[in-house]
Coordinates of C-alpha atoms (C1' of nucleotides) in Angstrom, one line a residue:
Chain L
M29 CA 11.4 -14.3 -10.6
A30 CA 11.2 -15.3 -7.0
G31 CA 14.7 -14.6 -6.0
P32 CA 16.0 -11.7 -4.0
R33 CA 16.1 -8.2 -5.4
V34 CA 19.2 -6.2 -4.6
R35 CA 20.4 -2.8 -5.7
F36 CA 23.6 -0.9 -6.1
A37 CA 22.9 2.8 -5.5
P38 CA 25.8 5.0 -6.1
S39 CA 25.5 8.8 -6.0
P40 CA 27.2 10.4 -8.9
T41 CA 29.4 12.8 -7.1
G42 CA 32.8 11.3 -8.1
F43 CA 34.4 8.4 -9.9
L44 CA 33.7 4.8 -9.0
H45 CA 36.0 4.1 -6.1
V46 CA 37.1 0.7 -4.8
G47 CA 34.8 0.7 -1.9
S48 CA 31.8 1.3 -4.1
A49 CA 33.0 -1.3 -6.5
R50 CA 33.1 -3.9 -3.7
T51 CA 29.6 -3.0 -2.7
F52 CA 28.5 -3.5 -6.2
I53 CA 30.3 -6.8 -6.5
F54 CA 28.8 -8.1 -3.2
N55 CA 25.3 -7.2 -4.4
W56 CA 26.0 -8.8 -7.7
L57 CA 27.3 -12.0 -6.2
Y58 CA 24.4 -12.2 -3.8
A59 CA 21.9 -11.7 -6.6
R60 CA 23.6 -14.2 -8.9
H61 CA 24.2 -16.8 -6.2
N62 CA 20.5 -16.7 -5.3
H63 CA 19.1 -16.4 -8.8
G64 CA 17.8 -13.0 -8.0
T65 CA 17.7 -9.6 -9.6
M66 CA 20.5 -7.0 -9.7
I67 CA 19.3 -3.4 -9.9
L68 CA 21.4 -0.4 -10.6
R69 CA 20.0 2.9 -9.3
L70 CA 21.6 6.2 -9.5
D71 CA 20.9 8.1 -6.3
D72 CA 21.1 11.5 -7.8
T73 CA 18.9 13.7 -5.6
D74 CA 21.7 16.1 -4.7
V75 CA 21.5 18.3 -7.7
E76 CA 24.2 20.5 -6.4
R77 CA 26.9 17.9 -6.5
N78 CA 25.9 15.5 -9.2
T79 CA 27.7 15.7 -12.5
Q80 CA 27.3 13.9 -15.8
Q81 CA 31.0 13.3 -15.8
S82 CA 30.7 11.4 -12.6
V83 CA 27.8 9.3 -14.1
D84 CA 30.0 8.5 -17.0
S85 CA 33.0 7.5 -15.0
I86 CA 30.9 5.2 -12.8
F87 CA 29.6 3.5 -15.9
E88 CA 33.1 3.3 -17.2
G89 CA 34.2 1.5 -14.0
L90 CA 31.3 -0.9 -14.0
K91 CA 31.7 -1.7 -17.6
W92 CA 35.3 -2.7 -17.0
L93 CA 34.3 -5.0 -14.2
G94 CA 32.0 -6.7 -16.7
L95 CA 29.2 -7.6 -14.2
N96 CA 25.8 -6.9 -15.7
W97 CA 22.6 -5.8 -14.0
D98 CA 19.0 -6.5 -14.9
E99 CA 17.2 -3.2 -14.2
E100 CA 18.3 0.4 -14.1
Y101 CA 16.8 3.5 -12.6
K102 CA 17.6 7.1 -11.8
Q103 CA 16.1 8.7 -8.8
S104 CA 15.7 12.1 -10.4
D105 CA 13.1 10.4 -12.7
R106 CA 11.1 9.4 -9.7
L107 CA 10.7 12.5 -7.7
D108 CA 6.9 12.3 -7.8
L109 CA 7.0 8.9 -6.1
H110 CA 9.2 10.3 -3.4
R111 CA 7.0 13.3 -2.7
K112 CA 3.9 11.1 -2.7
T113 CA 5.5 8.9 -0.1
A114 CA 6.5 11.9 2.0
W115 CA 3.1 13.4 2.0
A116 CA 1.4 10.1 2.7
I117 CA 3.6 10.0 5.8
F118 CA 2.6 13.5 6.6
E119 CA -1.1 12.7 6.3
K120 CA -0.7 10.0 8.8
G121 CA 0.7 12.5 11.3
L122 CA 4.1 11.0 11.2
A123 CA 5.8 14.0 9.6
Y124 CA 5.4 17.7 10.1
R125 CA 6.4 21.0 8.4
D126 CA 9.3 22.8 9.9
F127 CA 9.4 26.5 9.0
T128 CA 12.7 27.1 10.7
P129 CA 15.2 28.4 8.2
A130 CA 18.0 25.9 7.4
H131 CA 21.1 26.8 9.3
A132 CA 23.8 27.8 6.9
G133 CA 26.2 25.0 7.3
D134 CA 27.6 26.4 10.5
A135 CA 28.8 24.0 13.2
E136 CA 26.5 24.7 16.1
K137 CA 27.4 21.4 17.5
S138 CA 25.4 21.9 20.6
G139 CA 28.6 21.2 22.4
A140 CA 28.3 19.8 25.9
Q141 CA 24.7 18.8 25.8
G142 CA 23.3 15.9 23.8
A143 CA 22.5 15.8 20.2
W144 CA 20.0 18.1 18.5
L145 CA 16.6 16.4 18.1
F146 CA 14.2 18.9 16.6
N147 CA 13.6 22.7 16.3
P148 CA 11.7 24.2 19.1
G149 CA 8.0 24.9 18.2
A150 CA 8.0 23.1 14.9
R151 CA 6.7 19.8 16.2
E152 CA 3.7 21.3 18.0
L153 CA 2.5 23.5 15.3
S154 CA -1.2 22.7 14.7
R155 CA -2.2 21.3 11.4
A156 CA -4.4 24.4 10.6
E157 CA -1.5 26.7 11.4
S158 CA 0.9 24.6 9.4
D159 CA -1.4 24.5 6.4
R160 CA -2.0 28.3 6.6
R161 CA 1.7 29.2 6.6
A162 CA 2.4 26.7 3.8
A163 CA -0.5 28.3 1.8
S164 CA 1.0 31.7 2.3
G165 CA 4.1 30.5 0.6
E166 CA 6.4 30.3 3.5
P167 CA 9.2 27.8 2.9
F168 CA 9.5 24.7 5.0
A169 CA 11.2 21.4 5.3
L170 CA 9.2 18.3 5.9
R171 CA 10.5 16.4 8.9
F172 CA 9.9 12.9 10.2
R173 CA 8.2 12.9 13.6
V174 CA 10.4 10.4 15.4
P175 CA 8.3 8.8 18.2
R176 CA 9.2 10.3 21.6
H177 CA 8.9 8.9 25.0
G178 CA 5.6 9.9 26.7
E179 CA 4.1 11.3 23.5
G180 CA 1.3 8.7 23.4
Y181 CA 3.0 6.8 20.6
A182 CA 0.5 4.0 21.0
R183 CA -2.2 6.2 19.3
T184 CA -0.1 6.4 16.2
A185 CA 0.8 3.7 13.7
W186 CA 3.5 2.6 16.0
G187 CA 3.4 0.0 18.7
Q188 CA 1.8 -2.9 16.8
P189 CA 3.8 -6.1 17.4
P190 CA 5.8 -6.4 14.3
S191 CA 6.8 -2.7 14.8
A192 CA 10.4 -1.7 14.8
V193 CA 9.5 0.7 17.6
R194 CA 9.2 -0.9 21.0
F195 CA 10.0 -0.4 24.6
A196 CA 13.2 -1.9 25.9
E197 CA 14.8 -1.1 29.2
G198 CA 12.2 1.5 29.9
K199 CA 13.0 3.4 26.7
L200 CA 11.3 3.8 23.4
C201 CA 13.6 2.1 21.0
V202 CA 14.0 1.4 17.3
H203 CA 15.1 -2.0 16.3
F204 CA 16.2 -3.9 13.2
N205 CA 18.2 -7.0 12.4
D206 CA 21.4 -6.8 10.3
A207 CA 22.6 -9.9 8.5
V208 CA 26.2 -9.0 9.4
Y209 CA 26.0 -7.0 12.6
G210 CA 23.1 -8.8 14.2
D211 CA 20.3 -7.1 16.3
Q212 CA 20.6 -3.4 16.4
M213 CA 18.7 -1.2 18.9
K214 CA 18.8 2.5 19.4
A215 CA 16.8 4.8 21.8
A216 CA 14.4 6.9 19.9
D217 CA 15.6 9.9 21.9
D218 CA 19.0 9.5 20.2
I219 CA 17.4 9.9 16.8
E220 CA 16.7 13.4 15.5
D221 CA 13.7 14.5 13.5
F222 CA 15.4 14.1 10.2
A223 CA 14.2 15.8 7.0
L224 CA 12.2 14.0 4.3
L225 CA 11.7 16.9 2.0
R226 CA 14.0 20.0 1.7
S227 CA 12.5 23.4 1.5
D228 CA 13.0 23.4 -2.2
G229 CA 10.7 20.4 -2.4
M230 CA 13.5 17.9 -3.2
P231 CA 13.5 14.6 -1.4
T232 CA 16.4 13.9 0.9
Y233 CA 18.5 10.8 0.5
H234 CA 16.8 8.9 3.3
L235 CA 13.3 9.4 1.9
A236 CA 14.2 8.8 -1.8
S237 CA 16.2 5.7 -1.0
C238 CA 13.5 4.1 1.1
A239 CA 10.6 5.1 -1.2
D240 CA 12.5 3.6 -4.1
D241 CA 13.4 0.5 -2.1
V242 CA 9.7 0.0 -1.4
D243 CA 8.6 0.7 -5.0
L244 CA 11.3 -1.5 -6.5
R245 CA 10.5 -4.3 -4.0
I246 CA 14.1 -4.5 -2.8
S247 CA 14.5 -7.5 -0.6
H248 CA 18.1 -7.0 0.6
V249 CA 19.9 -3.8 1.2
I250 CA 23.7 -4.6 1.0
R251 CA 25.7 -1.4 1.5
G252 CA 28.5 0.2 3.4
Q253 CA 28.6 0.2 7.2
D254 CA 28.6 4.0 7.1
H255 CA 24.8 3.6 6.7
L256 CA 24.4 1.3 9.8
T257 CA 23.2 4.1 12.1
N258 CA 21.1 5.7 9.3
T259 CA 19.2 2.4 9.1
F260 CA 17.2 3.3 12.2
K261 CA 15.8 6.2 10.3
H262 CA 15.2 4.1 7.3
V263 CA 13.3 1.5 9.3
L264 CA 11.1 4.3 10.6
I265 CA 10.4 5.4 7.1
F266 CA 9.6 2.0 5.9
E267 CA 7.1 1.4 8.7
A268 CA 5.6 4.9 8.3
A269 CA 5.1 4.1 4.6
G270 CA 3.3 1.0 5.5
A271 CA 6.0 -1.3 4.1
V272 CA 8.0 -4.1 5.4
S273 CA 11.7 -3.3 5.8
P274 CA 14.1 -5.2 3.6
Q275 CA 16.8 -7.4 5.1
F276 CA 19.8 -5.3 5.8
A277 CA 23.4 -6.3 5.4
H278 CA 26.1 -3.8 6.1
L279 CA 29.6 -4.2 4.9
P280 CA 32.8 -3.3 6.8
L281 CA 34.5 -0.2 5.4
L282 CA 37.6 -0.2 3.3
I283 CA 40.2 2.1 4.7
A284 CA 43.7 3.3 3.7
P285 CA 46.9 2.2 5.4
D286 CA 46.8 5.3 7.5
G287 CA 43.5 4.2 8.9
T288 CA 41.5 7.0 7.3
K289 CA 38.8 6.3 4.8
L290 CA 39.8 6.1 1.2
S291 CA 39.7 9.5 -0.5
K292 CA 41.0 10.7 -3.8
R293 CA 42.1 13.9 -2.2
R294 CA 44.3 12.2 0.3
H295 CA 45.3 9.0 -1.4
G296 CA 45.3 9.7 -5.0
P297 CA 44.3 7.6 -8.0
V298 CA 44.7 4.2 -6.2
V299 CA 41.2 4.6 -4.9
S300 CA 39.7 4.8 -8.4
V301 CA 38.7 1.7 -10.2
T302 CA 39.9 2.9 -13.6
T303 CA 43.4 3.2 -12.2
Y304 CA 43.5 -0.6 -11.8
R305 CA 42.1 -1.0 -15.2
D306 CA 44.7 1.3 -16.7
A307 CA 47.6 -0.2 -14.8
G308 CA 46.8 -3.6 -16.3
F309 CA 44.7 -5.5 -13.8
L310 CA 42.4 -8.2 -15.0
P311 CA 38.9 -7.4 -13.9
E312 CA 38.4 -10.9 -12.6
A313 CA 41.6 -10.5 -10.5
F314 CA 40.5 -7.2 -9.2
I315 CA 37.1 -8.6 -8.3
N316 CA 38.8 -11.5 -6.6
F317 CA 41.0 -9.1 -4.5
L318 CA 38.1 -7.0 -3.5
C319 CA 36.0 -10.0 -2.4
L320 CA 38.8 -11.0 0.0
L321 CA 38.4 -7.7 1.9
G322 CA 35.7 -8.1 4.4
W323 CA 34.6 -11.5 3.2
S324 CA 35.9 -15.0 3.5
P325 CA 34.8 -18.3 2.1
K326 CA 36.3 -19.7 5.3
N327 CA 38.1 -22.6 3.7
D328 CA 41.4 -20.9 3.0
R329 CA 40.6 -20.5 -0.7
E330 CA 41.9 -17.2 -2.1
N331 CA 42.6 -17.5 -5.8
M332 CA 39.1 -17.8 -7.1
S333 CA 37.4 -17.4 -10.5
L334 CA 34.2 -15.4 -10.8
Q335 CA 32.2 -18.6 -10.9
E336 CA 33.8 -19.9 -7.8
L337 CA 33.2 -16.6 -6.0
Q338 CA 29.6 -16.7 -7.1
D339 CA 29.2 -20.3 -5.8
A340 CA 30.9 -19.6 -2.5
F341 CA 29.3 -16.2 -1.7
S342 CA 27.1 -15.8 1.3
L343 CA 26.2 -13.1 3.7
E344 CA 27.5 -15.2 6.6
G345 CA 31.0 -14.9 5.3
I346 CA 31.1 -11.2 5.7
N347 CA 33.0 -10.0 8.7
R348 CA 32.6 -6.9 10.8
S349 CA 35.8 -5.0 11.1
N350 CA 37.2 -2.5 8.6
A351 CA 39.8 -3.8 6.1
V352 CA 42.9 -1.9 5.0
V353 CA 43.7 -1.7 1.3
N354 CA 47.4 -1.9 1.6
F355 CA 48.7 0.4 -1.1
K356 CA 51.8 2.5 -0.8
E357 CA 50.8 6.0 0.0
S358 CA 54.2 7.6 -0.7
A359 CA 54.0 6.5 -4.3
T360 CA 50.7 8.1 -4.8
S361 CA 50.9 11.5 -3.2
E362 CA 50.5 13.7 -6.2
P363 CA 52.6 16.8 -5.7
A364 CA 55.7 14.8 -4.8
A365 CA 58.0 15.5 -7.7
P366 CA 59.0 12.7 -9.9
P367 CA 62.3 12.0 -8.0
S368 CA 64.4 9.9 -10.4
G369 CA 64.4 8.1 -13.6
D370 CA 63.4 4.8 -12.1
V371 CA 59.8 5.8 -11.9
I372 CA 59.6 6.0 -15.6
P373 CA 59.2 2.7 -17.3
T374 CA 62.0 2.0 -19.6
A375 CA 59.6 1.2 -22.4
R376 CA 58.6 4.8 -22.4
E377 CA 62.1 6.0 -22.4
A378 CA 62.9 3.8 -25.3
S379 CA 59.9 5.0 -27.3
G380 CA 60.6 8.5 -26.3
R381 CA 57.0 9.2 -25.4
H382 CA 55.3 10.8 -22.4
L383 CA 58.8 11.2 -21.1
L384 CA 58.2 14.2 -18.9
F385 CA 55.1 13.2 -17.2
P386 CA 55.2 9.9 -15.4
S387 CA 51.5 9.9 -14.8
P388 CA 50.5 8.9 -11.3
L389 CA 47.9 6.8 -13.0
F390 CA 50.6 4.4 -14.0
A391 CA 52.5 4.6 -10.8
S392 CA 54.9 1.7 -10.4
E393 CA 53.9 -1.7 -9.3
E394 CA 54.8 -0.9 -5.7
T395 CA 51.8 1.3 -5.6
F396 CA 49.3 -1.4 -5.3
D397 CA 48.4 -3.8 -2.6
P398 CA 50.8 -6.7 -2.9
K399 CA 48.1 -9.2 -2.6
A400 CA 46.2 -7.6 -5.5
L401 CA 49.3 -7.9 -7.6
W402 CA 49.9 -11.5 -6.6
L403 CA 46.3 -12.4 -7.5
N404 CA 46.6 -10.6 -10.8
A405 CA 49.7 -12.6 -11.6
E406 CA 47.9 -15.7 -10.7
H407 CA 44.9 -14.9 -12.9
I408 CA 47.3 -13.9 -15.7
R409 CA 48.9 -17.3 -15.5
A410 CA 45.5 -19.0 -15.4
L411 CA 44.5 -17.4 -18.6
P412 CA 44.9 -19.4 -21.9
V413 CA 48.0 -18.0 -23.7
E414 CA 45.9 -17.1 -26.7
S415 CA 43.5 -15.0 -24.6
L416 CA 46.4 -13.4 -22.7
S417 CA 48.0 -12.5 -25.9
E418 CA 44.9 -10.9 -27.2
R419 CA 44.8 -8.7 -24.2
L420 CA 48.4 -7.7 -24.5
L421 CA 48.3 -6.8 -28.1
P422 CA 46.4 -3.6 -27.9
I423 CA 48.6 -2.4 -25.0
V424 CA 51.7 -3.0 -27.1
R425 CA 50.3 -1.3 -30.1
G426 CA 49.0 1.5 -28.0
E427 CA 52.6 2.2 -27.2
G428 CA 53.3 2.7 -30.9
W429 CA 54.9 -0.7 -31.4
D430 CA 53.8 -2.9 -34.2
V431 CA 53.6 -6.6 -33.7
S432 CA 51.7 -9.3 -35.5
P433 CA 49.3 -11.4 -33.5
E434 CA 51.5 -14.5 -34.3
K435 CA 54.6 -12.9 -32.9
M436 CA 52.7 -11.6 -29.9
L437 CA 51.5 -15.1 -29.1
R438 CA 55.1 -16.4 -29.0
I439 CA 56.2 -13.5 -26.9
T440 CA 53.3 -14.0 -24.5
Q441 CA 54.4 -17.6 -23.9
L442 CA 57.8 -16.2 -22.8
I443 CA 56.5 -13.5 -20.5
R444 CA 53.4 -14.8 -18.9
E445 CA 55.1 -16.0 -15.8
R446 CA 57.1 -12.9 -15.6
I447 CA 54.4 -10.2 -15.5
K448 CA 52.2 -9.1 -12.7
L449 CA 50.3 -6.4 -14.6
L450 CA 49.3 -6.5 -18.2
R451 CA 51.2 -3.3 -18.7
D452 CA 54.4 -5.0 -17.6
V453 CA 54.6 -6.3 -21.1
L454 CA 56.0 -2.9 -22.0
T455 CA 58.9 -3.2 -19.7
T456 CA 59.4 -7.0 -19.8
A457 CA 59.2 -7.5 -23.5
D458 CA 60.2 -4.2 -24.9
F459 CA 63.3 -5.6 -26.7
F460 CA 61.1 -7.7 -28.9
F461 CA 59.4 -4.6 -30.2
V462 CA 62.0 -1.9 -30.6
K463 CA 64.3 -1.8 -33.6
Q464 CA 67.0 -0.1 -31.6
L465 CA 67.8 -1.3 -28.1
P466 CA 67.8 1.5 -25.4
P467 CA 71.3 2.3 -24.2
Y468 CA 72.8 0.0 -21.6
D469 CA 76.0 -0.1 -19.7
A470 CA 78.7 -2.1 -21.5
A471 CA 79.8 -3.5 -18.1
E472 CA 76.6 -5.6 -18.2
L473 CA 78.0 -7.6 -21.0
I474 CA 80.8 -8.9 -18.8
P475 CA 80.0 -12.4 -17.5
Q476 CA 80.4 -13.7 -13.9
K477 CA 84.1 -14.1 -13.0
G478 CA 85.1 -12.7 -16.3
D479 CA 86.4 -9.5 -17.8
S480 CA 85.7 -7.5 -20.9
A481 CA 88.1 -9.6 -22.9
M482 CA 86.0 -12.6 -22.1
A483 CA 82.9 -10.9 -23.1
L484 CA 84.4 -9.9 -26.4
K485 CA 85.6 -13.4 -27.0
V486 CA 82.2 -14.8 -26.3
L487 CA 80.4 -12.4 -28.5
T488 CA 82.8 -12.7 -31.4
R489 CA 82.5 -16.5 -31.3
A490 CA 78.7 -16.2 -30.9
R491 CA 78.5 -14.1 -34.0
E492 CA 80.3 -16.7 -36.1
V493 CA 78.4 -19.6 -34.7
L494 CA 75.0 -18.0 -34.8
A495 CA 75.4 -17.0 -38.4
N496 CA 75.3 -20.7 -39.3
V497 CA 72.7 -22.2 -37.1
E498 CA 69.0 -22.7 -37.6
F499 CA 67.1 -20.4 -35.1
R500 CA 65.2 -23.0 -33.3
H501 CA 65.5 -24.0 -29.7
D502 CA 67.5 -27.3 -29.9
P503 CA 70.1 -26.3 -32.5
L504 CA 70.7 -23.0 -30.7
D505 CA 71.1 -24.9 -27.4
H506 CA 73.5 -27.4 -28.9
T507 CA 75.6 -24.9 -30.8
L508 CA 76.0 -22.4 -28.0
R509 CA 76.8 -25.0 -25.4
A510 CA 79.3 -26.5 -27.7
A511 CA 80.8 -23.0 -28.2
A512 CA 81.1 -22.5 -24.5
Q513 CA 82.9 -25.8 -24.0
E514 CA 85.2 -25.0 -26.8
L515 CA 86.1 -21.6 -25.2
G516 CA 86.5 -23.3 -21.8
L517 CA 83.6 -21.4 -20.3
K518 CA 80.6 -22.3 -18.2
A519 CA 77.3 -22.1 -20.0
G520 CA 76.2 -19.1 -17.9
Q521 CA 79.3 -17.2 -18.8
M522 CA 78.6 -17.8 -22.4
F523 CA 74.9 -17.0 -22.3
Q524 CA 75.0 -13.8 -20.3
P525 CA 76.9 -11.6 -22.7
I526 CA 74.6 -12.8 -25.5
R527 CA 71.5 -12.2 -23.4
V528 CA 72.5 -8.6 -22.6
A529 CA 73.6 -7.9 -26.1
V530 CA 70.2 -9.0 -27.3
C531 CA 67.9 -7.9 -24.5
G532 CA 69.8 -4.9 -23.2
R533 CA 69.6 -6.3 -19.7
K534 CA 70.6 -9.2 -17.5
N535 CA 67.1 -10.3 -16.5
A536 CA 65.1 -11.7 -19.4
P537 CA 63.3 -14.8 -20.6
P538 CA 65.3 -17.9 -21.4
L539 CA 67.9 -17.3 -24.0
F540 CA 67.1 -19.8 -26.8
E541 CA 63.4 -19.1 -26.9
T542 CA 64.2 -15.5 -27.0
L543 CA 66.6 -15.8 -29.9
E544 CA 64.1 -17.9 -31.7
V545 CA 61.5 -15.2 -31.6
L546 CA 63.9 -12.4 -32.3
G547 CA 65.3 -14.1 -35.4
K548 CA 68.7 -14.4 -36.8
E549 CA 69.0 -11.0 -38.4
T550 CA 68.1 -8.9 -35.3
T551 CA 70.2 -11.2 -33.1
L552 CA 73.3 -10.8 -35.2
E553 CA 72.8 -7.0 -35.5
R554 CA 72.6 -6.7 -31.7
V555 CA 75.6 -8.9 -31.1
A556 CA 77.5 -6.8 -33.5
S557 CA 76.7 -3.6 -31.8
A558 CA 77.6 -5.1 -28.5
I559 CA 81.0 -6.0 -29.8
A560 CA 81.4 -2.5 -31.0
K561 CA 80.4 -1.2 -27.6
L562 CA 83.0 -3.3 -26.0
Q563 CA 85.7 -2.3 -28.3
Q564 CA 84.8 1.3 -27.7
G565 CA 85.2 0.8 -24.0
V566 CA 88.6 -0.8 -24.5
N567 CA 90.0 2.1 -26.4
Chain C
rG4 C1' 30.3 16.4 23.1
rG5 C1' 26.2 12.4 22.1
rC6 C1' 25.1 7.7 19.9
rG7 C1' 26.8 3.3 17.5
rC8 C1' 30.2 -0.3 15.4
rU9 C1' 34.9 -2.8 15.7
rA10 C1' 39.6 -5.0 17.9
rU11 C1' 44.0 -12.4 15.9
rC12 C1' 51.1 -12.1 12.6
rG13 C1' 53.1 -5.7 8.9
rU14 C1' 48.4 -6.6 5.7
rC15 C1' 44.0 -9.9 4.3
rU16 C1' 41.9 -13.6 7.2
rA17 C1' 40.5 -18.9 9.8
rG18 C1' 39.4 -20.5 14.5
rG19 C1' 37.2 -20.9 19.1
rG20 C1' 36.4 -22.3 26.8
rG21 C1' 41.7 -26.8 27.0
rU22 C1' 44.9 -26.0 19.7
rU23 C1' 52.3 -26.5 18.7
rA24 C1' 46.3 -20.3 17.3
rG25 C1' 45.7 -22.4 10.8
rG26 C1' 46.1 -20.3 5.7
rA27 C1' 47.5 -16.4 2.2
rC28 C1' 50.3 -12.0 0.7
rG29 C1' 54.7 -9.6 1.8
rG30 C1' 59.8 -10.6 4.2
rA31 C1' 64.2 -13.9 5.1
rA32 C1' 67.0 -18.5 3.9
rG33 C1' 67.6 -22.7 0.7
rA34 C1' 66.7 -26.1 -3.7
rU35 C1' 66.1 -25.9 -9.0
rU36 C1' 67.7 -23.2 -13.5
rC37 C1' 71.7 -20.1 -18.7
rU38 C1' 69.8 -14.8 -15.8
rC39 C1' 65.0 -13.3 -14.2
rA40 C1' 60.4 -15.3 -13.2
rA41 C1' 57.6 -19.6 -12.0
rU42 C1' 57.9 -23.9 -8.8
rC43 C1' 59.3 -26.5 -4.2
rU44 C1' 61.2 -26.5 1.0
rU45 C1' 62.2 -24.0 5.5
rC46 C1' 62.2 -19.8 9.0
rA47 C1' 60.6 -15.2 11.5
rA48 C1' 55.8 -13.0 12.6
rA49 C1' 49.6 -12.2 16.0
rC50 C1' 45.0 -13.2 20.0
rC51 C1' 44.8 -4.3 22.5
rC52 C1' 44.8 -3.6 28.1
rG53 C1' 42.4 -4.5 33.0
rG54 C1' 38.8 -7.0 35.7
rG55 C1' 35.3 -10.8 36.3
rU56 C1' 32.7 -16.0 35.1
rU57 C1' 35.3 -20.8 35.1
rC58 C1' 39.2 -26.2 37.1
rG59 C1' 40.8 -23.4 32.7
rA60 C1' 40.1 -17.9 28.8
rU61 C1' 42.7 -15.4 23.0
rU62 C1' 37.4 -17.2 22.8
rC63 C1' 31.9 -15.5 27.2
rC64 C1' 30.6 -10.8 30.4
rC65 C1' 31.9 -5.9 32.1
rG66 C1' 35.2 -1.7 32.0
rG67 C1' 39.1 0.9 29.7
rU68 C1' 41.8 2.3 25.5
rA69 C1' 42.2 2.9 20.3
rG70 C1' 40.2 3.1 15.4
rC71 C1' 36.2 4.0 12.4
rG72 C1' 31.1 5.6 11.4
rC73 C1' 26.7 8.6 12.2
rU74 C1' 25.4 13.1 14.6
rA75 C1' 23.1 18.2 7.5
rC76 C1' 17.1 20.8 4.2
rC77 C1' 25.1 15.4 1.6
rA78 C1' 24.7 10.7 0.0

RNA sequence: GGCGCUAUCGUCUAGGGGUUAGGACGGAAGAUUCUCAAUCUUCAAACCCGGGUUCGAUUCCCGGUAGCGCUACCA
């Protein structure tokens, strides 16, 4: 295959978060748009922090997105390649052993003066001396010998015309071109002698990443902008390894409304992909949303299918400034006690389950970026009813409610314009599923410009009339309107008490369709108990 | 501290030397309707600051400021 080869290379140190998901999606889109190859590579060289649990949750997130990849690798399987690459660089004289002990994580920031470049003495160590100390078992890190001004770099591998290393403005500079950020140049004297191999022999991220990119023939590296300045090091490694650098494209970062980077610690579950899945986002809507952060098709299109995204995607559409994922932070801060009942979906109350713990995972709708919700609603409406219904069914059943697929389909038609998240089915259509309506205030039964006597009159009449009508839309319509006229009421005044009696609330799908699905028996039962409720209130 | 990147409505963005600075979400108002939703109409809402270049800068250049990133034997 002649197309580009791109990779998504997460390090398994946590769940899949939205920023990583977007990086994955952009890589995928680029690969598919250009008939290339999508590679998944687990960058797991940090044995301390990697966990299997994290690997699992990353796969879980990717599986939900539903975007496939063509090849899969794990860096920990390829350590030999990394080491071989490192030592080849060493043999060229472009890396050296540093016997200086690693500083134990302290912040010796070298304060006022410039950045740290290398440890004194390590660079100049003769090869013989270096070999001797290594042979004696003394631990060392292998460091890259970043070309320095006045060190005769021309004698090394550097300096040939296509080199990334060149003189500019009297300084030795490293250069590369980024598809998003354009030409990038940095003085070599601002790049420290970074490590290739740790003293335990494990490759560092920089080395492993580049060695694998070479070996896997990666043509385009599309990743977060947090790697932009690392790229100077990478370009150096590629060249030292005798390889041509891939084309780089760095993505603007996704940040939280408070301007800081997204972190689970600070911002809670809204940064995890599975939260969106569990809240009832459609993967295609979530993908659509993420694509609009930091990329634009430049034609005002927003609501797009996967295929449309794939057709429209290009690196030129990526912009350079960070984008805010506009979720509500207050709703997600985890220790904040569940304040009042309104956080708890009524469906849960009704079913009497999970009552005590409104999991932050299912934080209210207001938690999510409004645009994400809007897009999700758009995608929900764009779905064929049958397929929407199929997705809703397991959610309803998961709540312990039994519905037949046939009934679910009819309900779906009534709610599809009324839900933003799949899970909203539980709060929007609950009255279709429960046998017993959750308690509601009898005052709700009272129509506009009416009193409880009017409500009683309406419901009493409705009970008589409904007992003798066929439960289909038109007969219901005619009968109830006629009843209203007969009672000298406006249609709305007639319908509202019935709606509340039957749904337990004022806001619900259209009345006749609702009654049709509910059926005569349930309807009459609920009207009867509403009448009882009213009579109770009167006494 | 050093180095780098960025800066258009609240948010996501389009645009570009001369525009009524466009779209979307969200907000407000109205229409429609048996409520809600959907739909439609309308409204409010932005070029970070200061210098240059220019007949003219929001756009180009420089400086400032702010935000973010990197500055690890993390990735």
